[in-house]
């Protein structure tokens, strides 16, 4: 039966009772006999022979041979069954008549000459005989509407939704899965927001500002929100802390937690963290750390470790394991006080007859008591994006006496990038003013009033203010030592907020007022150790400052009382002092050009003060960047960006899998005719980089003592479909054999000494290879030195920077290949000569995909045909074999079932010798560099492959490789630089 006839039959049978049913293969004559309640003595076989066309079920219309109608009456009927069936039909008929559908109305009972398209709903306009019925229908409709309103609550008006209490409830509901930062609403109005790592973050602005942001990083200042970074605090004895943390690091990869300049608290350090005792294998990721300056005569230390949120889930268990902090500390639960108890307590404290000290302004609204439980709820963030609200945040060890605290979302962190970052800070911030004598003499519960009573603390505060004043004489943020730390206490920046946006620039007059000797000492030695102290380290001070913050309502009241609009609000309230930490960011520290590019400052604040500092920073003329500009900043500095460029870390592996899924879904969303055929382009993995397979193949090539890839040049262009299947079977068998053996995971080479050797052997140059850079004395590269280097660093890849020697813009996952001798001859013609071209490959899987599609269509058509014809009289499927399911279950599925047009299926063939040029590695970041003026790419190459390439190249061409995009057949010459 066709689909149209089935729909028509269902339409006719929709009002039949449940006990009256027609089967799709049952003739109406048989159904009438069954409805009559008595069986007939006719044989179904005779009916089938007489009218074979009735096998398909009910047929519309009159048939030639009388089919579809009973030719003789049944001999007898059962009265009970017959009456029951008729009663059901009568009941269904009455129900259909009395049922009021959406199209039925009392106006339908009017004569045709009285009907109008636009009828009045007034019952008095109807005839008298229909008014009563119209009134009843109107009452029913009103009752039905009231029921619907009760079931589905009406949405509140916009005015009600925009009330403060309702807004906070809505905000708390919307950040249950992805936590908002304090500047979320500001970013949501101006940025494209993305949900990453359990937070809702700004990715890029909604307006065009790519070049403007680059100019801000190069000449002025760029502002970024980094409060989503996780802070882990460690407290304990210094020797025990260093002994525990030494298990996570190694001196071969650079300075560790025990670096002398960082241990004193004067500088911020960075280190690569590994699993406990697993160096150089199993890296976790990079972290930055900051020691609190040690108090005189005390060995108790405090350490802050800042980590990316996707790294925290791997780092925190390792810290607990290294410090033996497995005992969770449950925070004390505060007793729940009911509203009636609060009210009674407040009333008992107030004396009868005593009026409030607050003056009531006529015509103004009464200020609601904050202790009233019926007031608007406070904006609360339970937990953060990296933990659940019920997870403990403190762990301690009974053996080492080390305490670990999770301070995520407890400290706000902003980053200012650019040479004028210090000018923005000096223009915005003002050092906290001293309290007057009246406040000093009276006891106060505010922290700053008690602090002003201590002469030693005020002396330290004055020294910090002097150092901050010297910053006004600095011309660029890159002139200061890397990682300099300055503790400071400042006034609330909202008190000095300018009336309009200005651009903070260095003042020549202020620079001349600064003592030249002090400025030089600050540039050479940095901030003194005692000036690095800050009250931001104290949990009690942070909580006190957060709880006693001046409200916006109070600030607006103070502004309304100022005689000259825009002037400073004075006197400064005691609650308007905030402890902060200024941490210098060094910028670019590797390579021989653009030194200190991207230098700036990080501002650390207590939570709750985010917007109080964000708006004044914006008013100083800074540009605001998102996650995208963080990636571009790392590209310009030539530094790996976490987690994008850490393929050997767990966070990097997760990111690569997410990126592959996202790119593959985007590829499949395009029509097949508009997709790039990567098989014809000779690209095996356009959406991911198989680093493990690359390292293993180069390990085999290095053991063979030669470049095995050149023996099979052009093999992929001449192989037949049968040969392609053979290659796939061979690779599958090889993988089965290797899976039985324990695989050695690849890692990134991070040994400083080895990186210096590789950098010198590559003959480092400036951008575009214009001039060579100076290199110190190092051993000459020969086969023996290269063999010993490879043996010491097996299964390693190295981070490189690739600069194009001609036009072109590299793309993501571009291939880094080895040039042949003929290719290098093209380079001798001129620096702007284009490279060779890859011969188009043949897609051997295209025919399989077409056959699969045709087979799928035929199987679907035959399946539909069988389902309509192979149904018995009882509605069950007849045991007729199905074309798609009758195959042997032990037979393997067809290999073309998982094929995608234009993509190589798994397992991949040899990644090194698939193309005419041997593959060295891939690109993970690529773009046109505004700093270098040419296309630049950052990625990884195999250490073994790089040494084999350098050995086969002449001195003038050493370090020259080929770069090819996944969607192109054109190779382009580029220069490898390993910056240390």
PDB file of C-alpha atoms in Angstrom, residues 76-218:
ATOM      1  CA  UNK A  76     -25.917 -16.481  12.271  1.00  0.00           C
ATOM      2  CA  UNK A  77     -24.809 -13.678  14.607  1.00  0.00           C
ATOM      3  CA  UNK A  78     -24.270 -13.350  18.337  1.00  0.00           C
ATOM      4  CA  UNK A  79     -26.671 -10.839  19.804  1.00  0.00           C
ATOM      5  CA  UNK A  80     -24.377  -9.698  22.618  1.00  0.00           C
ATOM      6  CA  UNK A  81     -21.364  -9.105  20.390  1.00  0.00           C
ATOM      7  CA  UNK A  82     -23.465  -7.472  17.698  1.00  0.00           C
ATOM      8  CA  UNK A  83     -25.126  -5.076  20.174  1.00  0.00           C
ATOM      9  CA  UNK A  84     -21.809  -4.267  21.808  1.00  0.00           C
ATOM     10  CA  UNK A  85     -20.203  -3.409  18.473  1.00  0.00           C
ATOM     11  CA  UNK A  86     -23.148  -1.265  17.401  1.00  0.00           C
ATOM     12  CA  UNK A  87     -23.200   0.512  20.777  1.00  0.00           C
ATOM     13  CA  UNK A  88     -19.560   1.415  20.351  1.00  0.00           C
ATOM     14  CA  UNK A  89     -20.233   2.837  16.897  1.00  0.00           C
ATOM     15  CA  UNK A  90     -23.192   4.853  18.144  1.00  0.00           C
ATOM     16  CA  UNK A  91     -21.116   6.184  21.035  1.00  0.00           C
ATOM     17  CA  UNK A  92     -18.340   7.221  18.664  1.00  0.00           C
ATOM     18  CA  UNK A  93     -20.866   8.907  16.368  1.00  0.00           C
ATOM     19  CA  UNK A  94     -22.428  10.878  19.255  1.00  0.00           C
ATOM     20  CA  UNK A  95     -18.994  11.870  20.495  1.00  0.00           C
ATOM     21  CA  UNK A  96     -18.006  13.143  17.070  1.00  0.00           C
ATOM     22  CA  UNK A  97     -21.257  15.097  16.776  1.00  0.00           C
ATOM     23  CA  UNK A  98     -21.060  16.682  20.218  1.00  0.00           C
ATOM     24  CA  UNK A  99     -17.324  17.345  20.138  1.00  0.00           C
ATOM     25  CA  UNK A 100     -16.441  21.022  19.727  1.00  0.00           C
ATOM     26  CA  UNK A 101     -13.296  21.302  17.620  1.00  0.00           C
ATOM     27  CA  UNK A 102     -11.312  24.392  16.834  1.00  0.00           C
ATOM     28  CA  UNK A 103     -13.235  25.036  13.607  1.00  0.00           C
ATOM     29  CA  UNK A 104     -16.737  24.433  15.053  1.00  0.00           C
ATOM     30  CA  UNK A 105     -18.603  27.486  16.301  1.00  0.00           C
ATOM     31  CA  UNK A 106     -22.153  28.556  16.907  1.00  0.00           C
ATOM     32  CA  UNK A 107     -21.883  30.843  13.887  1.00  0.00           C
ATOM     33  CA  UNK A 108     -21.831  27.734  11.738  1.00  0.00           C
ATOM     34  CA  UNK A 109     -25.482  27.168  12.602  1.00  0.00           C
ATOM     35  CA  UNK A 110     -26.461  30.428  10.933  1.00  0.00           C
ATOM     36  CA  UNK A 111     -27.965  30.423   7.485  1.00  0.00           C
ATOM     37  CA  UNK A 112     -25.534  31.132   4.701  1.00  0.00           C
ATOM     38  CA  UNK A 113     -26.982  34.544   3.938  1.00  0.00           C
ATOM     39  CA  UNK A 114     -26.366  35.644   7.563  1.00  0.00           C
ATOM     40  CA  UNK A 115     -22.756  34.517   7.806  1.00  0.00           C
ATOM     41  CA  UNK A 116     -19.948  37.071   7.645  1.00  0.00           C
ATOM     42  CA  UNK A 117     -16.206  36.694   7.502  1.00  0.00           C
ATOM     43  CA  UNK A 118     -15.765  39.174  10.380  1.00  0.00           C
ATOM     44  CA  UNK A 119     -18.493  38.341  12.889  1.00  0.00           C
ATOM     45  CA  UNK A 120     -19.153  40.163  16.122  1.00  0.00           C
ATOM     46  CA  UNK A 121     -18.628  38.220  19.355  1.00  0.00           C
ATOM     47  CA  UNK A 122     -21.606  39.936  20.919  1.00  0.00           C
ATOM     48  CA  UNK A 123     -24.311  37.240  21.523  1.00  0.00           C
ATOM     49  CA  UNK A 124     -27.087  39.833  21.077  1.00  0.00           C
ATOM     50  CA  UNK A 125     -26.197  40.067  17.411  1.00  0.00           C
ATOM     51  CA  UNK A 126     -27.264  36.429  16.987  1.00  0.00           C
ATOM     52  CA  UNK A 127     -30.828  35.097  16.650  1.00  0.00           C
ATOM     53  CA  UNK A 128     -32.637  34.342  19.896  1.00  0.00           C
ATOM     54  CA  UNK A 129     -32.493  30.615  19.381  1.00  0.00           C
ATOM     55  CA  UNK A 130     -28.663  30.662  19.277  1.00  0.00           C
ATOM     56  CA  UNK A 131     -27.911  33.128  22.066  1.00  0.00           C
ATOM     57  CA  UNK A 132     -28.076  30.579  24.869  1.00  0.00           C
ATOM     58  CA  UNK A 133     -25.710  28.245  23.048  1.00  0.00           C
ATOM     59  CA  UNK A 134     -23.330  31.125  22.351  1.00  0.00           C
ATOM     60  CA  UNK A 135     -23.291  32.091  26.033  1.00  0.00           C
ATOM     61  CA  UNK A 136     -22.499  28.520  27.066  1.00  0.00           C
ATOM     62  CA  UNK A 137     -19.654  28.292  24.571  1.00  0.00           C
ATOM     63  CA  UNK A 138     -18.299  31.631  25.767  1.00  0.00           C
ATOM     64  CA  UNK A 139     -18.293  30.444  29.393  1.00  0.00           C
ATOM     65  CA  UNK A 140     -16.541  27.203  28.403  1.00  0.00           C
ATOM     66  CA  UNK A 141     -13.863  29.116  26.532  1.00  0.00           C
ATOM     67  CA  UNK A 142     -13.270  31.385  29.514  1.00  0.00           C
ATOM     68  CA  UNK A 143     -13.002  28.417  31.862  1.00  0.00           C
ATOM     69  CA  UNK A 144     -10.596  26.657  29.516  1.00  0.00           C
ATOM     70  CA  UNK A 145      -8.501  29.827  29.293  1.00  0.00           C
ATOM     71  CA  UNK A 146      -8.311  30.152  33.075  1.00  0.00           C
ATOM     72  CA  UNK A 147      -7.172  26.540  33.381  1.00  0.00           C
ATOM     73  CA  UNK A 148      -4.454  27.109  30.827  1.00  0.00           C
ATOM     74  CA  UNK A 149      -3.286  30.184  32.682  1.00  0.00           C
ATOM     75  CA  UNK A 150      -3.011  28.222  35.896  1.00  0.00           C
ATOM     76  CA  UNK A 151      -1.055  25.465  34.206  1.00  0.00           C
ATOM     77  CA  UNK A 152       1.292  27.789  32.308  1.00  0.00           C
ATOM     78  CA  UNK A 153       2.272  30.832  34.337  1.00  0.00           C
ATOM     79  CA  UNK A 154       2.308  34.101  32.513  1.00  0.00           C
ATOM     80  CA  UNK A 155       5.775  35.545  31.986  1.00  0.00           C
ATOM     81  CA  UNK A 156       6.559  38.641  33.964  1.00  0.00           C
ATOM     82  CA  UNK A 157       6.692  42.011  32.325  1.00  0.00           C
ATOM     83  CA  UNK A 158       9.997  43.487  31.353  1.00  0.00           C
ATOM     84  CA  UNK A 159       9.777  46.008  34.148  1.00  0.00           C
ATOM     85  CA  UNK A 160       9.324  43.212  36.674  1.00  0.00           C
ATOM     86  CA  UNK A 161      12.108  41.144  35.143  1.00  0.00           C
ATOM     87  CA  UNK A 162      14.514  44.093  35.279  1.00  0.00           C
ATOM     88  CA  UNK A 163      14.068  44.621  39.014  1.00  0.00           C
ATOM     89  CA  UNK A 164      17.255  44.127  40.993  1.00  0.00           C
ATOM     90  CA  UNK A 165      16.101  41.086  42.963  1.00  0.00           C
ATOM     91  CA  UNK A 166      14.650  39.299  39.949  1.00  0.00           C
ATOM     92  CA  UNK A 167      17.775  40.060  37.930  1.00  0.00           C
ATOM     93  CA  UNK A 168      20.028  38.490  40.529  1.00  0.00           C
ATOM     94  CA  UNK A 169      17.850  35.385  40.678  1.00  0.00           C
ATOM     95  CA  UNK A 170      17.980  35.097  36.907  1.00  0.00           C
ATOM     96  CA  UNK A 171      21.757  35.613  36.837  1.00  0.00           C
ATOM     97  CA  UNK A 172      22.322  32.965  39.490  1.00  0.00           C
ATOM     98  CA  UNK A 173      20.180  30.521  37.520  1.00  0.00           C
ATOM     99  CA  UNK A 174      22.014  31.156  34.256  1.00  0.00           C
ATOM    100  CA  UNK A 175      25.468  30.494  35.718  1.00  0.00           C
ATOM    101  CA  UNK A 176      24.817  27.103  37.260  1.00  0.00           C
ATOM    102  CA  UNK A 177      26.748  25.289  34.520  1.00  0.00           C
ATOM    103  CA  UNK A 178      29.114  28.019  33.309  1.00  0.00           C
ATOM    104  CA  UNK A 179      30.302  30.499  35.917  1.00  0.00           C
ATOM    105  CA  UNK A 180      30.297  34.206  35.124  1.00  0.00           C
ATOM    106  CA  UNK A 181      33.205  36.447  35.942  1.00  0.00           C
ATOM    107  CA  UNK A 182      32.650  39.812  37.608  1.00  0.00           C
ATOM    108  CA  UNK A 183      32.958  41.598  34.252  1.00  0.00           C
ATOM    109  CA  UNK A 184      30.635  39.186  32.426  1.00  0.00           C
ATOM    110  CA  UNK A 185      27.786  41.633  31.778  1.00  0.00           C
ATOM    111  CA  UNK A 186      30.239  44.244  30.464  1.00  0.00           C
ATOM    112  CA  UNK A 187      31.773  41.680  28.116  1.00  0.00           C
ATOM    113  CA  UNK A 188      28.418  40.199  27.049  1.00  0.00           C
ATOM    114  CA  UNK A 189      27.351  43.582  25.652  1.00  0.00           C
ATOM    115  CA  UNK A 190      30.524  43.988  23.567  1.00  0.00           C
ATOM    116  CA  UNK A 191      32.004  40.520  22.904  1.00  0.00           C
ATOM    117  CA  UNK A 192      31.152  37.205  21.352  1.00  0.00           C
ATOM    118  CA  UNK A 193      30.893  34.939  24.393  1.00  0.00           C
ATOM    119  CA  UNK A 194      32.002  31.298  24.423  1.00  0.00           C
ATOM    120  CA  UNK A 195      31.625  28.588  27.049  1.00  0.00           C
ATOM    121  CA  UNK A 196      35.065  27.196  27.861  1.00  0.00           C
ATOM    122  CA  UNK A 197      36.443  25.251  30.809  1.00  0.00           C
ATOM    123  CA  UNK A 198      33.351  25.791  32.946  1.00  0.00           C
ATOM    124  CA  UNK A 199      33.284  29.582  32.446  1.00  0.00           C
ATOM    125  CA  UNK A 200      31.534  31.981  30.113  1.00  0.00           C
ATOM    126  CA  UNK A 201      34.337  34.042  28.555  1.00  0.00           C
ATOM    127  CA  UNK A 202      34.662  36.747  25.918  1.00  0.00           C
ATOM    128  CA  UNK A 203      36.292  35.443  22.755  1.00  0.00           C
ATOM    129  CA  UNK A 204      36.481  38.448  20.427  1.00  0.00           C
ATOM    130  CA  UNK A 205      34.798  41.869  20.190  1.00  0.00           C
ATOM    131  CA  UNK A 206      31.732  42.395  18.051  1.00  0.00           C
ATOM    132  CA  UNK A 207      33.463  45.217  16.169  1.00  0.00           C
ATOM    133  CA  UNK A 208      36.520  45.139  13.921  1.00  0.00           C
ATOM    134  CA  UNK A 209      39.596  45.801  16.015  1.00  0.00           C
ATOM    135  CA  UNK A 210      42.277  43.254  15.065  1.00  0.00           C
ATOM    136  CA  UNK A 211      44.847  45.808  13.905  1.00  0.00           C
ATOM    137  CA  UNK A 212      43.817  48.247  16.610  1.00  0.00           C
ATOM    138  CA  UNK A 213      44.497  45.601  19.270  1.00  0.00           C
ATOM    139  CA  UNK A 214      47.899  44.889  17.737  1.00  0.00           C
ATOM    140  CA  UNK A 215      48.742  48.608  17.789  1.00  0.00           C
ATOM    141  CA  UNK A 216      47.640  48.763  21.407  1.00  0.00           C
ATOM    142  CA  UNK A 217      49.965  45.883  22.333  1.00  0.00           C
ATOM    143  CA  UNK A 218      52.818  47.490  20.380  1.00  0.00           C
TER     144      UNK A 218
END
